[in-house]
PDB file of C-alpha atoms in Angstrom:
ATOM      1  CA  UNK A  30     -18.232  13.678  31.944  1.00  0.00           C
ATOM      2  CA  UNK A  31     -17.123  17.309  31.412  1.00  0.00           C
ATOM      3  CA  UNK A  32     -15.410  16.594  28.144  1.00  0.00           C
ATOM      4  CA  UNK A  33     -17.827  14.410  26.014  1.00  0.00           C
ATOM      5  CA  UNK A  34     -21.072  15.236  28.055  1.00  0.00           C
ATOM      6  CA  UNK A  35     -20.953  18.719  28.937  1.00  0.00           C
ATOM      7  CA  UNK A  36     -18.688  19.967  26.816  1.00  0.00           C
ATOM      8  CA  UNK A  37     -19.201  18.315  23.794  1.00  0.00           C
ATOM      9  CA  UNK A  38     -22.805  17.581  23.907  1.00  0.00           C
ATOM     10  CA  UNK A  39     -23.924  20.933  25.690  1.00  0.00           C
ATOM     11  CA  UNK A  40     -25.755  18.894  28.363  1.00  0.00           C
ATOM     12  CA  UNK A  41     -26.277  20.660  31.370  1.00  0.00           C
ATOM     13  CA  UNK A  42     -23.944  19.598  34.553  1.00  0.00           C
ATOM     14  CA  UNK A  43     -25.924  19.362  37.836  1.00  0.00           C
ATOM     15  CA  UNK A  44     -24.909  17.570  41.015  1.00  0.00           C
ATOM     16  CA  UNK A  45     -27.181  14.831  40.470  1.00  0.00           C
ATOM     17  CA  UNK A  46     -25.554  14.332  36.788  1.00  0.00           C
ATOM     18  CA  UNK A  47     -22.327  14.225  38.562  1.00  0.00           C
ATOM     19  CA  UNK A  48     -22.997  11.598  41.375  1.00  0.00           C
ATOM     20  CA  UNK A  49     -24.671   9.149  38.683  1.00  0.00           C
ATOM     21  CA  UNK A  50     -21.814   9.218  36.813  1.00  0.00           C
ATOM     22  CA  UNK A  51     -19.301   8.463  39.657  1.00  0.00           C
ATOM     23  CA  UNK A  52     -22.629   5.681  41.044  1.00  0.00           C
ATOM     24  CA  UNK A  53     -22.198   3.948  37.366  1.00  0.00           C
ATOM     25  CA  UNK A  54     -20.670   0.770  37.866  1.00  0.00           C
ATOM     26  CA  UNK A  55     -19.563   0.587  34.922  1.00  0.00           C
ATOM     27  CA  UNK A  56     -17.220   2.947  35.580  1.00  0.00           C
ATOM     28  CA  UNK A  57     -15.592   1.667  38.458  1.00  0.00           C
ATOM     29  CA  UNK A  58     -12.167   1.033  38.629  1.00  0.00           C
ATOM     30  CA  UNK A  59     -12.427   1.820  34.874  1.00  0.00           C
ATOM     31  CA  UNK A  60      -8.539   1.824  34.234  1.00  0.00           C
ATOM     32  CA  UNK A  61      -8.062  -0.905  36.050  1.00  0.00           C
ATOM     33  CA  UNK A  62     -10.179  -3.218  33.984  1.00  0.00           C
ATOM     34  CA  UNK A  63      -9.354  -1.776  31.267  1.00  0.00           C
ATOM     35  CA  UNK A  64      -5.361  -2.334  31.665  1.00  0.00           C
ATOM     36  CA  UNK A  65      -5.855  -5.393  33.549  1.00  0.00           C
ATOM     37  CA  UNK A  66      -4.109  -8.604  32.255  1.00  0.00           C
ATOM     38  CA  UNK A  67      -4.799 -12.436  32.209  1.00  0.00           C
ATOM     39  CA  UNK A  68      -3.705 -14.137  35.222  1.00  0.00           C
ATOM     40  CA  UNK A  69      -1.115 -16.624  34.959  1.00  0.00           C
ATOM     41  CA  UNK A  70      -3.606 -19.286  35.408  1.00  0.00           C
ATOM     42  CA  UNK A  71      -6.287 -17.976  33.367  1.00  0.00           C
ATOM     43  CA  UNK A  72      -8.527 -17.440  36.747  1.00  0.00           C
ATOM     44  CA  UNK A  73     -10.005 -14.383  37.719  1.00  0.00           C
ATOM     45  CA  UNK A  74      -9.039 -13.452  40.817  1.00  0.00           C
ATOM     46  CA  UNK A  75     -11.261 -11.122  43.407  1.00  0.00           C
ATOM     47  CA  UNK A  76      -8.453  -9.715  45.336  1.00  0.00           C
ATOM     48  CA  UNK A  77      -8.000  -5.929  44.798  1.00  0.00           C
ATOM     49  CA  UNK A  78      -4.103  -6.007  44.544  1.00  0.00           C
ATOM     50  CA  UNK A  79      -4.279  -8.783  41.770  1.00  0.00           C
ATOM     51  CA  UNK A  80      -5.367  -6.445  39.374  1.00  0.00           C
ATOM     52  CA  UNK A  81      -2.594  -3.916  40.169  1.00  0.00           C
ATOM     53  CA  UNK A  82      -0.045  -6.353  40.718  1.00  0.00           C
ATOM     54  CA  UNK A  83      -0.723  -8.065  37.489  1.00  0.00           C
ATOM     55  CA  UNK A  84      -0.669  -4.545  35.613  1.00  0.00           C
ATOM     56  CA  UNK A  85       2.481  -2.998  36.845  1.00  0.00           C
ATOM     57  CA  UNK A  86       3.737  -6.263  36.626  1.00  0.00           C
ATOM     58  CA  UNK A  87       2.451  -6.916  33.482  1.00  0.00           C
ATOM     59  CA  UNK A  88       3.389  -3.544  31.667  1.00  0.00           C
ATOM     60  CA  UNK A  89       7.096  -2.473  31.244  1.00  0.00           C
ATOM     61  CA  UNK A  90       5.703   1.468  31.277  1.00  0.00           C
ATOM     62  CA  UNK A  91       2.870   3.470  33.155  1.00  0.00           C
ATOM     63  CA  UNK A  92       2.671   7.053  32.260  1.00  0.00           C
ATOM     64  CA  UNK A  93       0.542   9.289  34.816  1.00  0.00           C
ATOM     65  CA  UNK A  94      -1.472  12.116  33.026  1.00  0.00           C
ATOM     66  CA  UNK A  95      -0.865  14.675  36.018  1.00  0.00           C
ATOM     67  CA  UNK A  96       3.117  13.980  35.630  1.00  0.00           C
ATOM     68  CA  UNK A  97       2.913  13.626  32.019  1.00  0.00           C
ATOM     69  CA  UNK A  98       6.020  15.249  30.935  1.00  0.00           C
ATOM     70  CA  UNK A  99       7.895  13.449  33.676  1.00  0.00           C
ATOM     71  CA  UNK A 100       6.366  10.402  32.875  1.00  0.00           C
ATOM     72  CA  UNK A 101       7.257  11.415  29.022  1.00  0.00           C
ATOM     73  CA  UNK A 102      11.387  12.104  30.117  1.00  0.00           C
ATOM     74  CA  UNK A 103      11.318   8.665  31.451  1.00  0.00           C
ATOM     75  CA  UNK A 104       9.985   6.777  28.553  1.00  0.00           C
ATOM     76  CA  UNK A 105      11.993   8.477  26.138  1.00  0.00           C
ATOM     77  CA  UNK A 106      15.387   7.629  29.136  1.00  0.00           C
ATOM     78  CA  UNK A 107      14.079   3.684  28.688  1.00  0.00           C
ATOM     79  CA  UNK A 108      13.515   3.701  24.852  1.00  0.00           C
ATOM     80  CA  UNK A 109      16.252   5.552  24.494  1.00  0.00           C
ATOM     81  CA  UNK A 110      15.142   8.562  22.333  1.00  0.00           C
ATOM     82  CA  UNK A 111      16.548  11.876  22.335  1.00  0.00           C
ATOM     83  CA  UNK A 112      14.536  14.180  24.886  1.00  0.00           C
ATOM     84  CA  UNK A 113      14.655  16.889  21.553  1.00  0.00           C
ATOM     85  CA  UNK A 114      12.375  14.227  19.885  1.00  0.00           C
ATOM     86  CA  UNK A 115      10.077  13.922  22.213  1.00  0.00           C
ATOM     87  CA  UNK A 116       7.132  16.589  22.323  1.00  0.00           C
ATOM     88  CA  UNK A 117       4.070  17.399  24.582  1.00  0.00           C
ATOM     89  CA  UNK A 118       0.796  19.266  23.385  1.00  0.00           C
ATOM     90  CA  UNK A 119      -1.855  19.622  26.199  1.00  0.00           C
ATOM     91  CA  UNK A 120      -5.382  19.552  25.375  1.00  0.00           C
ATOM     92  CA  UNK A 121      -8.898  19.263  26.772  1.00  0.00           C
ATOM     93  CA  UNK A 122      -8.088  21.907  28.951  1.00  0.00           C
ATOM     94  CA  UNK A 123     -10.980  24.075  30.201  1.00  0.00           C
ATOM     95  CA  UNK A 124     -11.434  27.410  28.372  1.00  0.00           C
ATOM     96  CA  UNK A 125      -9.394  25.658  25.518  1.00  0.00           C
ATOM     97  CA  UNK A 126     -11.190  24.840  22.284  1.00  0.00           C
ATOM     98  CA  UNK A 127     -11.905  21.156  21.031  1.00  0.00           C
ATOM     99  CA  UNK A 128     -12.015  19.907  17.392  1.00  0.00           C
ATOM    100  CA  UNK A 129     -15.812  18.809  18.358  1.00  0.00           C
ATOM    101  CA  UNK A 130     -15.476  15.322  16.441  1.00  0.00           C
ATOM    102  CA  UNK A 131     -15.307  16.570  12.760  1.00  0.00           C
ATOM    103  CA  UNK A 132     -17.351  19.494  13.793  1.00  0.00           C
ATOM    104  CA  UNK A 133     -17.589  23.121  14.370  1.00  0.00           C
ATOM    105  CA  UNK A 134     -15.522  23.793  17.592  1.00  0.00           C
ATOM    106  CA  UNK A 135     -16.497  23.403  20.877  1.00  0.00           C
ATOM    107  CA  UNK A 136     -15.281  25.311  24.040  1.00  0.00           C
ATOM    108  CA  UNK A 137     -14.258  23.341  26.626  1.00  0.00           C
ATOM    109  CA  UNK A 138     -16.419  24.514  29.972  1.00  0.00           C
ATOM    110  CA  UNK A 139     -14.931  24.542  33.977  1.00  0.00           C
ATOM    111  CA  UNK A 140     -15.536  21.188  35.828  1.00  0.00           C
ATOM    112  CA  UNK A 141     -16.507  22.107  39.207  1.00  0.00           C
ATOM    113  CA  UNK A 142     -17.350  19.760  42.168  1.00  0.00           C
ATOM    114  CA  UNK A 143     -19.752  20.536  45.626  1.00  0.00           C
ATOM    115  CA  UNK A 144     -18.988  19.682  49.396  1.00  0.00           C
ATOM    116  CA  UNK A 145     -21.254  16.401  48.557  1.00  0.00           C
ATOM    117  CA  UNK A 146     -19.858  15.154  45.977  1.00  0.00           C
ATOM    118  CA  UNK A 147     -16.132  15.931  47.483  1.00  0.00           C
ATOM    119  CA  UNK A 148     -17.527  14.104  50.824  1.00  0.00           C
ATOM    120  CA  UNK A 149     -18.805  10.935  48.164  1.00  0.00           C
ATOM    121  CA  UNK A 150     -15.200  11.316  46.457  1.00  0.00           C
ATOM    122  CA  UNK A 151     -12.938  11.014  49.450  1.00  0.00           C
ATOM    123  CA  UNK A 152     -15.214   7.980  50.900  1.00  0.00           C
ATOM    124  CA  UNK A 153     -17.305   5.856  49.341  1.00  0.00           C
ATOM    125  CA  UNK A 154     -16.202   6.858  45.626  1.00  0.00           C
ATOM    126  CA  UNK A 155     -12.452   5.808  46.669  1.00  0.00           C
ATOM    127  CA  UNK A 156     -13.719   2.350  48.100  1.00  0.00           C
ATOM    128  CA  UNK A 157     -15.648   1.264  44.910  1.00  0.00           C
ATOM    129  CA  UNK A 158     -12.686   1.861  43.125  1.00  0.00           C
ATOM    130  CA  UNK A 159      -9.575   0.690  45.244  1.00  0.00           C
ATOM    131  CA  UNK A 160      -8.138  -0.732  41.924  1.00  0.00           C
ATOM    132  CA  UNK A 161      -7.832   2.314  40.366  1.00  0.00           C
ATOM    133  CA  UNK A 162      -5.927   3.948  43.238  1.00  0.00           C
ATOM    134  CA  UNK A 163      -3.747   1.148  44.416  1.00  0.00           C
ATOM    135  CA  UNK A 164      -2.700   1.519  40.717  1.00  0.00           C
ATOM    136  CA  UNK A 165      -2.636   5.284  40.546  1.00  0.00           C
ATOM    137  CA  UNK A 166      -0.706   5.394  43.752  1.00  0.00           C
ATOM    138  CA  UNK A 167       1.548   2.619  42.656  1.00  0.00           C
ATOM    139  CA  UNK A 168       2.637   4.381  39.253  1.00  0.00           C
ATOM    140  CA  UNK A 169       2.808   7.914  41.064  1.00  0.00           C
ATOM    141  CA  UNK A 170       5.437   6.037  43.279  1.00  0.00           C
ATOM    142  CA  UNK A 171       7.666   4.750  40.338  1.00  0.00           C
TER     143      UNK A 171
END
């Protein structure tokens, strides 16, 4: 929201803007459906650790952006490459500067969050998308 929306667009962030995007359902458990893999039996299944058992299950690697260069060390450990070949550049950091999609530059603004929408975060935001945290918790783990 604060990268392609704010940022990039120059739209205005309000706390209204904010909730609908986290409301979307669309974007629930977003990386979760997006990683998620075929059950062995071709049927979807509606239990919430299916999903996440089926992707760490499923995937021989899970990297976690906030432990990035961790998660970089072991990658490079299992596919045995030297740790001098292996480089990390940061980006879409606030106050940094984006390539703006072809065009002129765009600074990257703050994201910044309220006591409401850290109340809808912590509660019903982290229920609609139990996927995405089983999984999140689950990789943070390995």
């Amino acid at each position: 929201y604060f990268y392609f929306s704010i940022s990039r667009q120059n739209h205005t962030a309000t706390e209204d803007g904010i909730m609908a995007v986290l409301k979307s359902e669309e974007k629930q458990n977003y990386q979760s459906k997006y990683l998620d893999l075929p059950s062995l039996n071709n049927e979807q299944s509606s239990s919430s650790s299916s999903s996440a058992d089926r992707i760490i299950n499923g995937y021989d690697f899970l990297a976690v952006n906030e432990r990035m260069e961790e998660s970089l060390v072991v990658l490079a450990m299992l596919a045995k490459i030297p740790l001098t070949d292996v480089v990390v550049f940061f980006s879409k950091i606030a106050g940094g500067y984006d390539g703006g999609n072809g065009k002129s530059c765009v600074k990257l603004k703050q994201k910044w969050t309220t006591p409401k929408l850290d109340e809808y975060i912590n509660g019903d935001y982290k229920n609609f998308n139990k996927d995405d945290y089983l999984l999140y918790n689950a990789a943070q783990r390995s």
